[in-house]
Short mmCIF file of C-alpha atoms in Angstrom, two decimals:
data_model
loop_
_atom_site.label_atom_id
_atom_site.label_comp_id
_atom_site.label_asym_id
_atom_site.label_seq_id
_atom_site.Cartn_x
_atom_site.Cartn_y
_atom_site.Cartn_z
CA MET P 1 -327.34 -143.59 -146.84
CA ASN P 2 -327.61 -141.38 -151.52
CA ALA P 3 -323.67 -139.57 -151.12
CA TRP P 4 -322.94 -143.44 -149.87
CA LEU P 5 -325.33 -144.62 -152.72
CA SER P 6 -324.62 -142.00 -154.94
CA GLN P 7 -320.60 -142.75 -155.12
CA HIS P 8 -320.65 -146.67 -154.94
CA ARG P 9 -322.70 -145.87 -158.46
CA ALA P 10 -320.91 -143.30 -159.76
CA ALA P 11 -317.32 -145.13 -159.39
CA LEU P 12 -318.99 -147.67 -160.41
CA ALA P 13 -319.76 -145.93 -164.05
CA SER P 14 -316.54 -144.62 -164.29
CA ALA P 15 -315.04 -148.37 -164.24
CA PHE P 16 -317.66 -149.44 -166.35
CA ARG P 17 -316.27 -146.07 -168.90
CA ARG P 18 -312.24 -147.15 -168.21
CA LEU P 19 -313.08 -151.06 -169.24
CA TRP P 20 -314.66 -149.49 -172.26
CA THR P 21 -313.12 -146.46 -173.25
CA THR P 22 -309.72 -147.93 -173.69
CA PRO P 23 -310.85 -151.42 -175.67
CA LEU P 24 -307.64 -152.95 -176.79
CA ASN P 25 -306.05 -152.54 -172.28
CA THR P 26 -308.85 -154.35 -171.62
CA LEU P 27 -309.21 -156.83 -174.40
CA LEU P 28 -305.04 -158.28 -173.51
CA SER P 29 -305.78 -157.02 -170.10
CA LEU P 30 -308.98 -159.78 -170.18
CA LEU P 31 -307.38 -162.41 -172.34
CA VAL P 32 -304.38 -161.96 -169.78
CA ILE P 33 -306.12 -162.98 -166.39
CA GLY P 34 -308.03 -165.32 -169.22
CA ILE P 35 -305.45 -167.39 -169.71
CA ALA P 36 -304.32 -167.68 -166.19
CA LEU P 37 -307.56 -168.93 -164.99
CA THR P 38 -308.69 -170.83 -166.77
CA LEU P 39 -305.36 -172.77 -166.36
CA PRO P 40 -306.39 -174.40 -163.71
CA GLY P 41 -310.00 -173.33 -164.03
CA PHE P 42 -309.64 -176.20 -166.76
CA GLY P 43 -306.68 -179.30 -164.55
CA TYR P 44 -310.18 -178.07 -161.72
CA VAL P 45 -312.87 -180.19 -164.51
CA LEU P 46 -310.87 -182.12 -165.07
CA LEU P 47 -309.63 -183.86 -161.62
CA ASP P 48 -313.18 -183.75 -160.94
CA ASN P 49 -314.03 -185.31 -164.48
CA LEU P 50 -311.01 -188.13 -163.42
CA ARG P 51 -312.50 -188.11 -159.30
CA ASP P 52 -316.19 -189.08 -160.79
CA LEU P 53 -314.27 -191.69 -163.42
CA GLY P 54 -312.93 -192.79 -160.62
CA ARG P 55 -315.50 -193.67 -158.64
CA SER P 56 -318.04 -195.24 -161.99
CA ALA P 57 -315.14 -197.78 -162.82
CA SER P 58 -316.59 -201.53 -162.26
CA GLY P 59 -314.49 -203.10 -158.96
CA VAL P 60 -313.11 -200.00 -157.86
CA GLN P 61 -314.84 -199.66 -154.26
CA GLN P 62 -315.63 -203.40 -153.52
CA ILE P 63 -314.71 -205.80 -151.26
CA SER P 64 -315.30 -209.05 -151.34
CA LEU P 65 -315.93 -211.08 -148.22
CA PHE P 66 -315.65 -215.24 -148.62
CA LEU P 67 -316.41 -216.89 -146.03
CA GLN P 68 -315.40 -220.31 -144.91
CA ASN P 69 -316.18 -223.77 -146.19
CA ASP P 70 -318.21 -225.10 -143.27
CA ALA P 71 -320.26 -221.39 -143.18
CA SER P 72 -324.08 -222.63 -142.51
CA LYS P 73 -326.85 -221.05 -143.63
CA LYS P 74 -327.53 -219.62 -140.41
CA ASP P 75 -323.61 -218.17 -140.20
CA ILE P 76 -324.54 -216.23 -143.01
CA GLY P 77 -327.59 -214.75 -142.06
CA ASP P 78 -325.72 -213.53 -139.69
CA ILE P 79 -323.09 -211.73 -141.66
CA GLU P 80 -326.13 -209.76 -144.11
CA SER P 81 -326.73 -208.65 -140.71
CA ARG P 82 -324.05 -207.84 -138.97
CA LEU P 83 -323.15 -205.78 -143.31
CA LYS P 84 -327.36 -204.43 -142.44
CA GLN P 85 -324.67 -202.50 -139.15
CA ALA P 86 -321.40 -202.05 -139.76
CA ALA P 87 -321.86 -200.67 -143.50
CA ASN P 88 -324.05 -198.06 -144.74
CA ALA P 89 -323.15 -199.83 -147.93
CA GLN P 90 -325.18 -202.38 -150.97
CA TRP P 91 -323.98 -205.74 -151.25
CA ARG P 92 -324.45 -209.47 -153.17
CA PHE P 93 -324.59 -211.76 -152.10
CA VAL P 94 -322.92 -214.63 -154.12
CA PRO P 95 -323.49 -219.05 -153.37
CA LYS P 96 -320.04 -220.70 -153.40
CA GLU P 97 -322.77 -222.33 -156.53
CA GLU P 98 -322.91 -219.46 -158.51
CA ALA P 99 -319.82 -218.83 -158.20
CA LEU P 100 -318.80 -222.16 -160.21
CA LYS P 101 -321.14 -222.03 -162.80
CA ARG P 102 -319.65 -218.29 -163.40
CA LEU P 103 -315.98 -220.02 -163.53
CA GLN P 104 -317.26 -223.30 -165.97
CA THR P 105 -317.91 -220.39 -168.71
CA ASN P 106 -314.64 -219.27 -168.65
CA GLU P 107 -312.44 -219.89 -172.25
CA GLY P 108 -310.54 -223.72 -171.11
CA MET P 109 -312.25 -223.38 -167.74
CA ALA P 110 -315.30 -225.97 -167.80
CA GLU P 111 -313.14 -229.50 -167.72
CA ILE P 112 -311.03 -228.58 -165.14
CA VAL P 113 -314.18 -227.70 -163.92
CA ALA P 114 -315.84 -230.98 -164.30
CA SER P 115 -312.61 -232.93 -163.39
CA LEU P 116 -312.51 -231.50 -159.64
CA PRO P 117 -314.33 -234.09 -156.96
CA ARG P 118 -316.42 -231.36 -155.61
CA ASN P 119 -316.45 -227.01 -155.10
CA PRO P 120 -313.76 -225.90 -153.91
CA LEU P 121 -315.11 -222.32 -154.25
CA PRO P 122 -316.86 -220.65 -150.31
CA ASP P 123 -319.60 -218.71 -150.46
CA ALA P 124 -318.71 -214.49 -151.20
CA PHE P 125 -320.64 -211.41 -150.25
CA ILE P 126 -320.12 -209.17 -152.62
CA ILE P 127 -319.46 -205.65 -150.51
CA GLU P 128 -320.35 -201.72 -152.72
CA PRO P 129 -319.32 -199.04 -150.25
CA ALA P 130 -321.06 -195.57 -150.31
CA ASN P 131 -317.96 -194.62 -148.54
CA SER P 132 -315.28 -194.86 -151.12
CA GLU P 133 -312.86 -193.45 -149.73
CA PRO P 134 -309.95 -195.15 -149.33
CA ALA P 135 -309.32 -194.54 -145.73
CA ALA P 136 -313.03 -195.68 -144.51
CA LEU P 137 -312.51 -198.83 -146.61
CA GLU P 138 -309.96 -200.23 -145.72
CA ILE P 139 -310.96 -199.58 -141.46
CA LEU P 140 -314.80 -200.92 -143.24
CA ARG P 141 -312.11 -204.09 -144.19
CA GLN P 142 -310.78 -204.29 -141.42
CA GLU P 143 -313.85 -204.78 -139.43
CA ILE P 144 -315.28 -207.00 -141.97
CA ALA P 145 -311.97 -209.66 -141.68
CA ALA P 146 -312.60 -209.89 -137.30
CA TRP P 147 -316.15 -211.14 -138.28
CA PRO P 148 -316.90 -215.32 -136.99
CA LYS P 149 -316.50 -217.17 -140.51
CA VAL P 150 -315.48 -215.10 -142.75
CA ALA P 151 -311.89 -216.57 -144.22
CA HIS P 152 -310.92 -213.36 -146.56
CA VAL P 153 -311.45 -209.61 -146.87
CA GLN P 154 -309.95 -208.17 -150.60
CA LEU P 155 -310.27 -205.17 -151.11
CA ASP P 156 -308.14 -203.65 -154.23
CA SER P 157 -306.61 -201.46 -151.96
CA ALA P 158 -303.45 -201.08 -154.23
CA TRP P 159 -305.47 -199.76 -157.29
CA VAL P 160 -307.66 -196.97 -155.11
CA LYS P 161 -304.57 -195.74 -152.33
CA ARG P 162 -302.36 -195.56 -156.15
CA PHE P 163 -305.77 -193.77 -157.84
CA ASP P 164 -306.08 -191.55 -154.01
CA ALA P 165 -302.73 -190.23 -154.07
CA PHE P 166 -302.59 -189.37 -157.38
CA LEU P 167 -305.35 -187.00 -157.08
CA LYS P 168 -303.84 -185.63 -154.58
CA LEU P 169 -301.04 -185.53 -156.19
CA GLY P 170 -302.91 -183.27 -158.74
CA LYS P 171 -304.80 -181.83 -156.22
CA LEU P 172 -301.79 -180.21 -154.78
CA ALA P 173 -300.62 -179.55 -158.61
CA LEU P 174 -303.28 -177.39 -159.53
CA SER P 175 -302.78 -175.11 -155.84
CA MET P 176 -299.32 -174.18 -156.75
CA LEU P 177 -300.48 -173.58 -159.32
CA ALA P 178 -303.20 -171.96 -159.29
CA GLY P 179 -301.44 -169.73 -156.53
CA ILE P 180 -298.85 -168.53 -159.40
CA PHE P 181 -300.88 -167.62 -162.19
CA ALA P 182 -303.17 -166.19 -159.39
CA ALA P 183 -300.23 -163.47 -158.24
CA GLY P 184 -299.46 -162.54 -161.28
CA LEU P 185 -303.00 -162.63 -162.30
CA VAL P 186 -302.76 -159.52 -158.99
CA ALA P 187 -299.26 -158.68 -161.13
CA VAL P 188 -301.63 -157.19 -163.65
CA THR P 189 -304.20 -155.72 -162.41
CA PHE P 190 -300.89 -153.47 -160.19
CA ASN P 191 -299.65 -153.01 -163.10
CA THR P 192 -302.58 -151.61 -164.73
CA ILE P 193 -303.73 -149.28 -161.68
CA ARG P 194 -300.87 -148.40 -161.11
CA LEU P 195 -300.56 -146.21 -165.04
CA GLN P 196 -304.07 -145.36 -164.19
CA VAL P 197 -302.71 -143.70 -160.73
CA MET P 198 -300.26 -142.31 -162.84
CA ALA P 199 -301.78 -141.13 -165.36
CA GLN P 200 -304.95 -139.41 -163.58
CA ALA P 201 -302.18 -137.95 -161.06
CA ALA P 202 -303.56 -133.96 -161.87
CA GLU P 203 -307.08 -135.01 -161.41
CA ILE P 204 -306.02 -137.11 -158.05
CA GLU P 205 -304.84 -134.27 -156.87
CA VAL P 206 -307.17 -131.45 -157.03
CA ALA P 207 -309.66 -134.35 -156.38
CA ARG P 208 -308.15 -133.88 -152.85
CA MET P 209 -307.69 -130.26 -152.54
CA ILE P 210 -311.66 -130.04 -153.18
CA GLY P 211 -311.80 -132.96 -149.75
CA ALA P 212 -312.67 -136.15 -151.78
CA THR P 213 -311.63 -138.46 -148.62
CA ASP P 214 -309.31 -141.20 -149.26
CA ALA P 215 -312.33 -143.96 -150.29
CA PHE P 216 -313.70 -141.49 -153.07
CA ILE P 217 -310.01 -141.48 -154.54
CA ARG P 218 -309.57 -145.12 -154.26
CA ARG P 219 -313.43 -147.06 -155.18
CA PRO P 220 -313.20 -146.44 -159.09
CA PHE P 221 -309.62 -147.75 -158.86
CA TYR P 222 -310.82 -151.30 -156.89
CA TYR P 223 -313.99 -150.96 -159.18
CA PHE P 224 -312.11 -151.26 -162.11
CA GLY P 225 -309.58 -153.87 -160.54
CA ALA P 226 -312.75 -156.10 -159.59
CA LEU P 227 -314.77 -155.84 -162.83
CA GLN P 228 -311.48 -156.59 -164.92
CA GLY P 229 -310.88 -160.57 -163.27
CA ALA P 230 -314.44 -160.75 -162.88
CA PHE P 231 -314.85 -160.25 -166.01
CA GLY P 232 -311.29 -162.16 -167.30
CA GLY P 233 -312.56 -165.29 -164.42
CA LEU P 234 -315.84 -165.37 -166.73
CA LEU P 235 -313.82 -165.53 -170.00
CA ALA P 236 -311.68 -168.44 -168.40
CA ALA P 237 -314.95 -170.55 -167.14
CA LEU P 238 -315.54 -170.05 -170.94
CA LEU P 239 -312.67 -170.93 -172.81
CA VAL P 240 -312.67 -173.89 -170.16
CA ILE P 241 -316.72 -174.82 -170.85
CA GLY P 242 -315.39 -174.63 -174.22
CA ALA P 243 -311.99 -176.60 -174.46
CA LEU P 244 -314.50 -179.26 -172.43
CA ARG P 245 -316.84 -179.46 -175.65
CA LEU P 246 -314.32 -180.07 -178.17
CA LEU P 247 -312.84 -182.62 -176.13
CA GLY P 248 -316.08 -184.16 -174.77
CA GLY P 249 -316.70 -186.66 -177.78
CA PRO P 250 -313.49 -187.53 -178.62
CA VAL P 251 -312.97 -189.17 -174.61
CA GLY P 252 -316.38 -191.08 -175.36
CA ASP P 253 -315.62 -192.24 -178.67
CA LEU P 254 -312.25 -193.10 -177.13
CA ALA P 255 -313.77 -194.61 -173.54
CA ALA P 256 -316.40 -196.71 -176.09
CA LEU P 257 -313.33 -198.91 -177.44
CA TYR P 258 -312.81 -199.74 -173.83
CA GLY P 259 -316.59 -200.61 -174.25
CA GLY P 260 -317.26 -198.29 -171.37
CA SER P 261 -319.07 -195.08 -171.23
CA PHE P 262 -318.48 -191.96 -169.98
CA GLY P 263 -318.57 -188.44 -170.65
CA LEU P 264 -316.58 -185.45 -169.69
CA HIS P 265 -319.21 -182.81 -167.76
CA SER P 266 -319.13 -179.01 -168.01
CA PRO P 267 -318.15 -176.82 -164.89
CA GLY P 268 -321.38 -175.76 -162.94
CA ALA P 269 -323.36 -172.18 -162.56
CA GLY P 270 -321.94 -172.76 -158.88
CA ALA P 271 -317.68 -173.06 -160.22
CA ILE P 272 -318.33 -170.73 -162.67
CA LEU P 273 -319.10 -168.15 -159.60
CA LEU P 274 -316.18 -169.60 -158.35
CA LEU P 275 -313.71 -168.41 -160.80
CA THR P 276 -315.90 -165.34 -161.94
CA GLY P 277 -315.57 -164.11 -158.02
CA SER P 278 -311.94 -165.38 -157.87
CA GLY P 279 -311.51 -163.32 -160.26
CA ALA P 280 -313.26 -160.47 -158.35
CA PHE P 281 -311.26 -160.94 -155.43
CA LEU P 282 -307.86 -161.18 -156.94
CA GLY P 283 -308.24 -157.81 -159.31
CA TRP P 284 -309.65 -156.21 -156.03
CA LEU P 285 -306.21 -156.85 -154.34
CA GLY P 286 -304.07 -156.46 -157.66
CA ALA P 287 -306.05 -153.16 -157.56
CA GLN P 288 -305.90 -152.41 -153.22
CA LEU P 289 -302.21 -153.26 -152.88
CA SER P 290 -301.18 -150.99 -156.27
CA VAL P 291 -303.51 -148.12 -155.04
CA SER P 292 -302.35 -148.48 -151.59
CA LEU P 293 -298.23 -147.38 -153.12
CA SER P 294 -299.13 -144.56 -155.99
CA LEU P 295 -301.11 -142.96 -153.76
CA ARG P 296 -298.19 -142.70 -151.37
CA LYS P 297 -297.08 -139.64 -153.59
CA PHE P 298 -300.03 -138.22 -152.98
CA ASP P 299 -299.86 -137.52 -149.33
CA MET Z 1 -314.61 -116.50 -139.05
CA ILE Z 2 -310.11 -116.97 -139.44
CA VAL Z 3 -307.90 -116.45 -136.22
CA ALA Z 4 -304.60 -117.33 -137.33
CA ASN Z 5 -302.27 -117.45 -133.76
CA GLN Z 6 -298.48 -116.86 -134.49
CA LEU Z 7 -298.38 -119.63 -137.25
CA SER Z 8 -295.53 -120.26 -138.16
CA LYS Z 9 -294.47 -122.98 -141.28
CA ARG Z 10 -291.87 -124.49 -141.64
CA TYR Z 11 -290.62 -127.40 -144.76
CA PRO Z 12 -287.87 -129.50 -144.59
CA ASP Z 13 -285.67 -128.06 -146.29
CA GLY Z 14 -285.15 -125.67 -143.38
CA ARG Z 15 -286.70 -122.11 -144.76
CA GLU Z 16 -289.63 -120.41 -142.64
CA ALA Z 17 -291.96 -119.66 -145.13
CA ILE Z 18 -294.43 -118.07 -142.50
CA ARG Z 19 -293.28 -116.57 -139.47
CA GLU Z 20 -295.61 -116.49 -135.82
CA ALA Z 21 -298.12 -114.13 -137.87
CA SER Z 22 -301.05 -113.54 -135.84
CA PHE Z 23 -304.70 -111.59 -137.50
CA ALA Z 24 -308.72 -112.39 -137.50
CA ILE Z 25 -310.65 -112.80 -141.12
CA SER Z 26 -314.43 -111.96 -140.14
CA ALA Z 27 -317.16 -114.06 -141.17
CA GLY Z 28 -318.23 -112.05 -144.01
CA GLN Z 29 -315.30 -110.19 -145.06
CA MET Z 30 -312.80 -110.33 -147.40
CA ALA Z 31 -309.69 -110.30 -147.06
CA LEU Z 32 -306.17 -110.13 -149.68
CA ILE Z 33 -302.86 -111.88 -148.89
CA THR Z 34 -300.14 -109.42 -150.77
CA GLY Z 35 -295.72 -109.19 -150.16
CA HIS Z 36 -293.82 -109.85 -152.83
CA SER Z 37 -292.57 -113.12 -154.82
CA GLY Z 38 -291.47 -116.13 -152.11
CA ALA Z 39 -293.29 -113.27 -148.74
CA GLY Z 40 -295.25 -116.79 -148.37
CA LYS Z 41 -298.83 -115.61 -149.53
CA THR Z 42 -299.50 -119.04 -151.22
CA THR Z 43 -298.22 -120.57 -148.44
CA LEU Z 44 -300.69 -118.88 -145.73
CA VAL Z 45 -303.36 -119.69 -148.76
CA LYS Z 46 -302.60 -123.19 -148.60
CA LEU Z 47 -302.09 -123.59 -144.26
CA LEU Z 48 -305.18 -122.10 -144.86
CA ALA Z 49 -306.78 -125.42 -147.35
CA SER Z 50 -305.25 -127.69 -145.11
CA ILE Z 51 -302.44 -128.74 -148.26
CA GLU Z 52 -299.78 -127.52 -145.52
CA ARG Z 53 -300.03 -128.64 -141.59
CA PRO Z 54 -298.56 -125.54 -139.30
CA SER Z 55 -295.71 -125.83 -137.72
CA ALA Z 56 -295.84 -124.25 -134.30
CA GLY Z 57 -299.13 -121.80 -133.56
CA SER Z 58 -302.56 -122.48 -133.57
CA LEU Z 59 -304.90 -121.55 -137.15
CA LEU Z 60 -308.74 -121.55 -136.46
CA VAL Z 61 -311.54 -122.06 -138.94
CA ASN Z 62 -314.82 -121.76 -138.44
CA GLY Z 63 -313.39 -122.12 -134.08
CA GLN Z 64 -311.81 -125.26 -135.46
CA ASN Z 65 -308.20 -125.49 -134.90
CA ILE Z 66 -306.85 -126.79 -138.06
CA ALA Z 67 -303.45 -127.55 -136.90
CA ALA Z 68 -305.10 -130.63 -134.90
CA LEU Z 69 -307.36 -131.82 -136.61
CA ARG Z 70 -306.66 -135.89 -137.43
CA ARG Z 71 -305.61 -136.31 -141.43
CA SER Z 72 -308.79 -138.00 -142.30
CA ALA Z 73 -310.66 -134.81 -141.09
CA ILE Z 74 -308.40 -132.69 -143.51
CA PRO Z 75 -310.86 -133.59 -146.19
CA TYR Z 76 -314.15 -132.83 -144.92
CA LEU Z 77 -312.76 -129.76 -144.16
CA ARG Z 78 -311.40 -128.54 -147.32
CA ARG Z 79 -316.03 -128.48 -148.00
CA ASN Z 80 -316.32 -125.31 -146.52
CA PHE Z 81 -314.05 -123.43 -149.11
CA GLY Z 82 -313.28 -122.79 -152.23
CA LEU Z 83 -310.20 -122.75 -153.22
CA VAL Z 84 -309.07 -121.21 -156.48
CA PHE Z 85 -305.49 -121.10 -157.76
CA GLN Z 86 -303.69 -118.90 -160.48
CA ASP Z 87 -302.73 -122.48 -162.63
CA GLN Z 88 -306.82 -123.01 -162.61
CA LYS Z 89 -306.41 -126.57 -162.02
CA LEU Z 90 -308.59 -127.28 -164.28
CA LEU Z 91 -308.77 -131.18 -165.65
CA GLY Z 92 -308.06 -131.05 -169.74
CA ASP Z 93 -310.46 -134.27 -170.05
CA ARG Z 94 -313.81 -132.92 -168.60
CA ASN Z 95 -315.97 -130.27 -170.45
CA ALA Z 96 -316.33 -127.28 -168.70
CA LEU Z 97 -319.81 -128.87 -166.72
CA ASP Z 98 -317.52 -132.15 -166.42
CA ASN Z 99 -314.86 -129.40 -164.02
CA VAL Z 100 -318.02 -128.17 -162.03
CA LEU Z 101 -318.96 -131.48 -160.68
CA LEU Z 102 -316.62 -133.29 -159.53
CA PRO Z 103 -317.11 -130.89 -156.19
CA LEU Z 104 -320.57 -132.47 -155.90
CA GLN Z 105 -319.33 -136.00 -156.94
CA ILE Z 106 -317.00 -136.15 -154.14
CA VAL Z 107 -320.08 -135.18 -151.48
CA GLY Z 108 -322.13 -138.04 -154.12
CA LEU Z 109 -324.89 -135.60 -154.74
CA PRO Z 110 -327.24 -136.84 -157.01
CA ARG Z 111 -326.15 -136.89 -161.21
CA ARG Z 112 -328.99 -134.67 -161.80
CA GLU Z 113 -329.25 -132.23 -158.79
CA ALA Z 114 -325.53 -132.21 -159.28
CA ILE Z 115 -325.90 -130.89 -162.31
CA ARG Z 116 -329.49 -128.49 -162.50
CA ARG Z 117 -326.24 -127.03 -158.96
CA ALA Z 118 -323.26 -127.32 -161.99
CA ARG Z 119 -325.13 -125.03 -164.22
CA ALA Z 120 -326.12 -122.56 -161.98
CA ALA Z 121 -322.24 -122.06 -160.50
CA LEU Z 122 -322.02 -121.34 -164.44
CA ASP Z 123 -324.70 -119.78 -165.53
CA LYS Z 124 -322.81 -117.27 -161.88
CA VAL Z 125 -320.19 -116.73 -163.56
CA GLY Z 126 -320.98 -115.97 -167.60
CA LEU Z 127 -319.78 -119.80 -169.23
CA LEU Z 128 -323.49 -121.24 -169.17
CA SER Z 129 -323.91 -121.88 -173.13
CA ARG Z 130 -320.52 -122.76 -173.54
CA GLU Z 131 -320.84 -125.76 -170.64
CA ARG Z 132 -319.25 -128.49 -173.10
CA ALA Z 133 -315.94 -126.77 -174.69
CA MET Z 134 -312.87 -128.28 -173.56
CA PRO Z 135 -310.51 -126.69 -170.27
CA ILE Z 136 -308.78 -125.91 -173.28
CA ALA Z 137 -310.88 -123.60 -174.97
CA LEU Z 138 -311.65 -121.73 -172.80
CA SER Z 139 -309.48 -118.07 -172.75
CA GLY Z 140 -307.18 -117.43 -169.57
CA GLY Z 141 -310.24 -115.34 -168.32
CA GLU Z 142 -312.89 -118.49 -169.20
CA GLN Z 143 -310.71 -120.38 -167.79
CA GLN Z 144 -310.00 -118.59 -163.85
CA ARG Z 145 -314.21 -118.11 -163.85
CA LEU Z 146 -313.93 -121.39 -164.72
CA ALA Z 147 -312.21 -122.68 -161.41
CA ILE Z 148 -314.48 -120.36 -159.78
CA ALA Z 149 -317.39 -121.69 -161.25
CA ARG Z 150 -315.49 -125.42 -159.19
CA ALA Z 151 -314.53 -123.14 -156.62
CA VAL Z 152 -318.26 -122.02 -155.65
CA VAL Z 153 -320.26 -124.93 -156.79
CA ASN Z 154 -320.83 -126.47 -153.31
CA ARG Z 155 -321.95 -123.20 -151.49
CA PRO Z 156 -318.44 -122.17 -149.34
CA THR Z 157 -318.03 -120.91 -146.24
CA ILE Z 158 -315.17 -119.66 -147.08
CA LEU Z 159 -313.81 -118.74 -150.58
CA LEU Z 160 -309.62 -118.69 -151.01
CA ALA Z 161 -307.86 -117.60 -154.42
CA ASP Z 162 -303.89 -117.38 -154.86
CA GLU Z 163 -303.45 -115.10 -156.96
CA PRO Z 164 -306.93 -114.51 -159.46
CA THR Z 165 -305.86 -112.93 -161.98
CA GLY Z 166 -301.55 -113.20 -162.06
CA ASN Z 167 -301.94 -114.74 -166.02
CA LEU Z 168 -304.83 -112.63 -167.28
CA ASP Z 169 -305.24 -109.43 -168.58
CA ALA Z 170 -306.29 -106.19 -168.01
CA GLU Z 171 -309.68 -106.63 -168.71
CA SER Z 172 -310.29 -110.48 -168.01
CA ALA Z 173 -308.80 -109.98 -164.40
CA GLY Z 174 -311.07 -107.05 -163.33
CA GLU Z 175 -313.79 -109.76 -164.24
CA ILE Z 176 -312.49 -112.45 -162.10
CA ARG Z 177 -312.39 -108.92 -159.60
CA ALA Z 178 -316.19 -108.71 -159.98
CA ILE Z 179 -316.85 -112.01 -159.30
CA PHE Z 180 -315.14 -112.27 -156.03
CA SER Z 181 -316.59 -108.87 -155.40
CA ALA Z 182 -319.73 -110.56 -155.72
CA PHE Z 183 -319.74 -113.63 -153.66
CA HIS Z 184 -318.35 -111.59 -150.74
CA GLN Z 185 -321.01 -109.29 -151.18
CA VAL Z 186 -323.93 -111.80 -150.62
CA GLY Z 187 -321.95 -113.55 -147.27
CA VAL Z 188 -318.95 -115.74 -148.09
CA THR Z 189 -315.70 -115.35 -147.22
CA VAL Z 190 -313.47 -114.28 -149.15
CA VAL Z 191 -309.44 -114.50 -148.43
CA VAL Z 192 -307.25 -113.86 -152.36
CA ALA Z 193 -303.71 -114.60 -151.73
CA THR Z 194 -302.48 -111.53 -155.01
CA HIS Z 195 -300.24 -108.78 -156.19
CA ASP Z 196 -302.46 -107.21 -158.61
CA GLN Z 197 -302.32 -103.42 -156.95
CA ASN Z 198 -305.54 -102.15 -158.40
CA TRP Z 199 -306.18 -105.01 -156.45
CA ILE Z 200 -304.45 -103.77 -153.67
CA GLU Z 201 -305.01 -100.19 -153.71
CA HIS Z 202 -308.15 -99.95 -153.15
CA HIS Z 203 -309.73 -102.81 -150.55
CA PRO Z 204 -309.05 -102.28 -147.12
CA HIS Z 205 -308.03 -105.26 -146.02
CA VAL Z 206 -305.03 -106.46 -146.83
CA LEU Z 207 -302.57 -108.83 -144.79
CA ARG Z 208 -299.10 -107.40 -146.57
CA LEU Z 209 -295.71 -110.35 -145.63
CA ASP Z 210 -292.35 -109.76 -145.81
CA HIS Z 211 -289.91 -113.19 -145.57
CA GLY Z 212 -293.20 -114.17 -143.90
CA ARG Z 213 -293.51 -112.06 -141.22
CA LEU Z 214 -297.48 -110.43 -140.98
CA ILE Z 215 -296.29 -106.17 -140.81
CA ALA Z 216 -299.83 -105.02 -142.10
#
């Protein structure tokens, strides 16, 4: 166990030394990897922010339930009971009188409303379900529509569906982009390691002749690939955070112009760890492929 | 103990470098392998160190048949050997101490203990004062002594050398011969491929090869 740990320590130290002793190569490789991971990383954070924007936009996840004009107080009570049972949601009852008053406050509507022989508006419930997924909203809408004394159930599902489809498309495009850049990262590491194996051919040959196992020879290259990828991932996270900080102010100003308040949120520790871990894994994968191919000539 | 029985080696190009060689080298013995250029000396050393695999016959080292060894077991077998090459195969970008440390890193010895043992090995070959020197700064004889220090640092049971005095002047060759004799005297089995007549003439145990065949 001590020997195993000692060998891993030595391989890790060797990988750090290689990164340190070729600063320009290291910097260029880290920049390539960092930029390759920044684009999907930034896209992911941007989609996450958009998803939050969609969730917070008023009306998006609201269902309006309009009762029939002859609905009694008992019927309203029944609907409330059903809502308690059926929906994990918040709701608010809007009596027809309140709705009419609101209508009257709208510019130019006061005279029209005053001329009406009776209040034409129905009692209504405004429901805000906890689950704002379009499919879940549609199921709830259909269920509510079948309740007695319900005249009409309105869900702005087209908007929600469009927004959801946009997010899904964004996710797919992002996955494709991430796949392409991941392949690029693997290729960069593959080439770096291939050049290293070539430069250390004499050392590898001697090490093999004096009893080095395959694992001993491969280990420093694996550590190098993983470290390079991890540092590249970390750099990508820093670039994403920096870009969000720069964009945060203008986005907030833009939201204020539309009468809202919206701020871009930076990736959390989990996302930074994911980016760093992905970089490390892809770097290790590139090293694994490169070492397996490059070492064949020593067999 | 090394025992070869009907040992043959044919290379992929059809050249038969060793033909049905049978011999035995006892533990602690010092044997020289000699013969003209292309007689098969280097191939025999490579077979012993399992750098090459036999085409036929058996080769037992400490009771293990090298010919039947799995590929994954070969590195562990090689750790029983100390290998010295005519061209030394030193690592040019590492100093003397780091060259000698390599076999100890391979077996995973803790660094402090590895440095202690590497310095002891350098001391044995008279190079302790040159531990920081790069190989290029050493003379031919010193480079060969450094290669010997690297070969013995893991305390191998068998020391194998291929023409260790081949490129050296008479004085340096004499020093190298003396170092091999010293290891032999402390019980290490020593097998040396050489055409150094000064060595062969005064040695009782010589294996002579002629076109791959053992003739004495």
